PDB file of C-alpha atoms in Angstrom:
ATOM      1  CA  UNK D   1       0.000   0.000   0.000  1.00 52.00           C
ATOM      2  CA  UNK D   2       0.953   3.579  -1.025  1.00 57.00           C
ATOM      3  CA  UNK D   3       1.673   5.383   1.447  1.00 63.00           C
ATOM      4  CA  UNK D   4       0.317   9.407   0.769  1.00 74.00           C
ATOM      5  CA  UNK D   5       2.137  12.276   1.724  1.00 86.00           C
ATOM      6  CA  UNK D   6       0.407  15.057   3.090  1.00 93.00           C
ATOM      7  CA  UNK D   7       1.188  18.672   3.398  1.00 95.00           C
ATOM      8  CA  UNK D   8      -0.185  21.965   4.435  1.00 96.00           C
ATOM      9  CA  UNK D   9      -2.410  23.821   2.816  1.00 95.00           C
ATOM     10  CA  UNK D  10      -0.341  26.638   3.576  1.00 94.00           C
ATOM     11  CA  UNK D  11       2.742  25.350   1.341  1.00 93.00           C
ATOM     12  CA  UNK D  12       0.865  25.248  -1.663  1.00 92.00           C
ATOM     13  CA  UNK D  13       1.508  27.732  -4.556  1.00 92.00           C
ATOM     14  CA  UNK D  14      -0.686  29.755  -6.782  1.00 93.00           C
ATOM     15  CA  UNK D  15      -2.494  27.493  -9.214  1.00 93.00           C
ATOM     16  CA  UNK D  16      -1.846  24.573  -7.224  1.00 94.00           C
ATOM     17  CA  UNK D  17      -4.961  22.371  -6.974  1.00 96.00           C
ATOM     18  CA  UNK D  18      -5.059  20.547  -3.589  1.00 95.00           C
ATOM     19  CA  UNK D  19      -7.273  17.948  -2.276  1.00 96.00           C
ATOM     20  CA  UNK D  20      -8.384  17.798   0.980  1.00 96.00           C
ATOM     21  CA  UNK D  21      -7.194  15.051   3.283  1.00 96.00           C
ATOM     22  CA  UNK D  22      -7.661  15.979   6.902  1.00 95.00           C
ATOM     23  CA  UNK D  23      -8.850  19.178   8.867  1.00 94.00           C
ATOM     24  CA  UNK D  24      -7.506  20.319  12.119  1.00 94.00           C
ATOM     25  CA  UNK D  25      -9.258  22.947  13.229  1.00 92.00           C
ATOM     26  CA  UNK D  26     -12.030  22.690  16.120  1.00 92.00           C
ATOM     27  CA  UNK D  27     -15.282  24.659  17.182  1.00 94.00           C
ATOM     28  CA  UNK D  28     -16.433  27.446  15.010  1.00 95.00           C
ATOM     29  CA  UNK D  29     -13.408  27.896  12.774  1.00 93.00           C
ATOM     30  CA  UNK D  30     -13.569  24.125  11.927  1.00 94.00           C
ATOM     31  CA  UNK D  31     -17.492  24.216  10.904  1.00 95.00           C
ATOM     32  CA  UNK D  32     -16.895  27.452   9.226  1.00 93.00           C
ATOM     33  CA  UNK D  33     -14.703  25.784   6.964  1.00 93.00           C
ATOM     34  CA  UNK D  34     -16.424  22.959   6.868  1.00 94.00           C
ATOM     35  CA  UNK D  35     -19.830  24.804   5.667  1.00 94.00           C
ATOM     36  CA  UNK D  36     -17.861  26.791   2.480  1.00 92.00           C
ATOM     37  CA  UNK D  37     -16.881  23.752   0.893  1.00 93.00           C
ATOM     38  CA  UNK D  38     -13.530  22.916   2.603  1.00 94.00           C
ATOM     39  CA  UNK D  39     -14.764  19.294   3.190  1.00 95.00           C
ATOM     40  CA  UNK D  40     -12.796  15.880   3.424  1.00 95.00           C
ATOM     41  CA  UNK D  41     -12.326  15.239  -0.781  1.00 95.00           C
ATOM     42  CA  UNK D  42     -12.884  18.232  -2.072  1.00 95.00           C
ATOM     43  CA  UNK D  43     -10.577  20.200  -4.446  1.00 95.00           C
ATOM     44  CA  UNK D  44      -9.399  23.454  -3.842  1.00 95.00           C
ATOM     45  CA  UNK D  45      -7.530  25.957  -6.355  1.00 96.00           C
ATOM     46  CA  UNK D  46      -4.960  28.327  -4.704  1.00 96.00           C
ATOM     47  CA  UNK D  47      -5.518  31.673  -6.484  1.00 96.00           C
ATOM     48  CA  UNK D  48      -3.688  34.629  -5.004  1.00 93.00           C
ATOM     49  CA  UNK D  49      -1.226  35.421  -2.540  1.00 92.00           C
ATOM     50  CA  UNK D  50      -1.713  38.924  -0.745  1.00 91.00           C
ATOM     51  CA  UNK D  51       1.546  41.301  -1.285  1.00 91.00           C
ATOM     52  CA  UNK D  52       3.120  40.338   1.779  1.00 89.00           C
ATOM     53  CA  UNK D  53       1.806  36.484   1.606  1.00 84.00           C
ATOM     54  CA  UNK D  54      -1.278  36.547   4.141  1.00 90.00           C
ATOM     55  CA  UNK D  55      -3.556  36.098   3.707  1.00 94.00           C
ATOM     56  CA  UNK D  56      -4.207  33.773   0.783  1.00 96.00           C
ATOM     57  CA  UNK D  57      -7.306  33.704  -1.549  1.00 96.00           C
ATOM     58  CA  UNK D  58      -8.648  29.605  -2.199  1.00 96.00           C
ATOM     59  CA  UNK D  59     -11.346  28.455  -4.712  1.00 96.00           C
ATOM     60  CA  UNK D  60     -13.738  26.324  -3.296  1.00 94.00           C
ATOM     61  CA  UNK D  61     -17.203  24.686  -3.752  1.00 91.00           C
ATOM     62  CA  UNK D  62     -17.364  27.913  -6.319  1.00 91.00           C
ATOM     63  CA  UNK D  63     -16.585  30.027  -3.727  1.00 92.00           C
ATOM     64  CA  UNK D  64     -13.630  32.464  -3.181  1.00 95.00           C
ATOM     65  CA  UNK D  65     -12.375  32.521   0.449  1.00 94.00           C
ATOM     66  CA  UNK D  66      -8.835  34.136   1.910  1.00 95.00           C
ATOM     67  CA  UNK D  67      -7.713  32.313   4.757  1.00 95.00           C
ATOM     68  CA  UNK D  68      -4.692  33.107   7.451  1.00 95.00           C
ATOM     69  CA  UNK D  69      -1.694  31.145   6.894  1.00 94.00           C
ATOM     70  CA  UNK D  70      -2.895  29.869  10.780  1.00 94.00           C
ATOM     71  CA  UNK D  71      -5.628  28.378   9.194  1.00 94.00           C
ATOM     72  CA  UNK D  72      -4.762  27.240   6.182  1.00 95.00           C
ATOM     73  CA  UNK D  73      -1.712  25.638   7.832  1.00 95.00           C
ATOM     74  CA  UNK D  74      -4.397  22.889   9.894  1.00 96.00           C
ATOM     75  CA  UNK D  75      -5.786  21.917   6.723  1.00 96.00           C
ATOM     76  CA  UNK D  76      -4.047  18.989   5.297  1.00 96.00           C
ATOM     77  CA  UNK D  77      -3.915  17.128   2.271  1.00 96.00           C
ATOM     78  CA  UNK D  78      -2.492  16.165  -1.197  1.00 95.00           C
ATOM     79  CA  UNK D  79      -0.922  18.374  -3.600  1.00 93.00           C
ATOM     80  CA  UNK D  80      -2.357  17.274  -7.669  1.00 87.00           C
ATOM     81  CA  UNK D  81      -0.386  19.682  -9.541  1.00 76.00           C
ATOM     82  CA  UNK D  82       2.423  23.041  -9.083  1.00 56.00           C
ATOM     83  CA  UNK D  83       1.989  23.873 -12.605  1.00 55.00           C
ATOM     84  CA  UNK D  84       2.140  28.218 -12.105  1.00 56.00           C
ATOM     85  CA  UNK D  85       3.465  28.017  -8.386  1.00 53.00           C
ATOM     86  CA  UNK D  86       4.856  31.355  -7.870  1.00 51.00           C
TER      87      UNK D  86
END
């Protein structure tokens, strides 16, 4: 068996596409997240970086979101492609 390799969603690059593994978050943050889209499976497209690179705007469940690097750091999964990462 495989074994997958999981990484922050914080490390990804613009125009990565990222698929969500695990979320550790709790409480309100963590059903927040869970209520835009940012769900176990579910593929999210890393579009901009702010000038001084936080926070960082996400494409979701066609939904734009900008999440902390504090957050987006708890949200793990696997990188599918680094095509444009900047």
């Amino acid at each position: 068996m495989e074994s997958l390799k999981l990484v922050p969603l914080s490390e990804a690059g613009t125009g990565d596409l990222f698929i969500i593994k695990k979320l550790h978050l709790e409480g309100t943050m963590r059903r927040r997240l869970l209520d835009l889209g940012f769900v176990p499976e579910n593929t999210i497209k890393v579009l901009q970086r702010s000038p001084l690179g936080d926070p960082v705007a996400f494409h979701v469940s066609d939904t734009t979101i900008a999440l902390r690097k504090e957050e987006s750091s708890k949200i793990l999964g696997e990188l599918i492609t680094d095509g444009t990462s900047k």
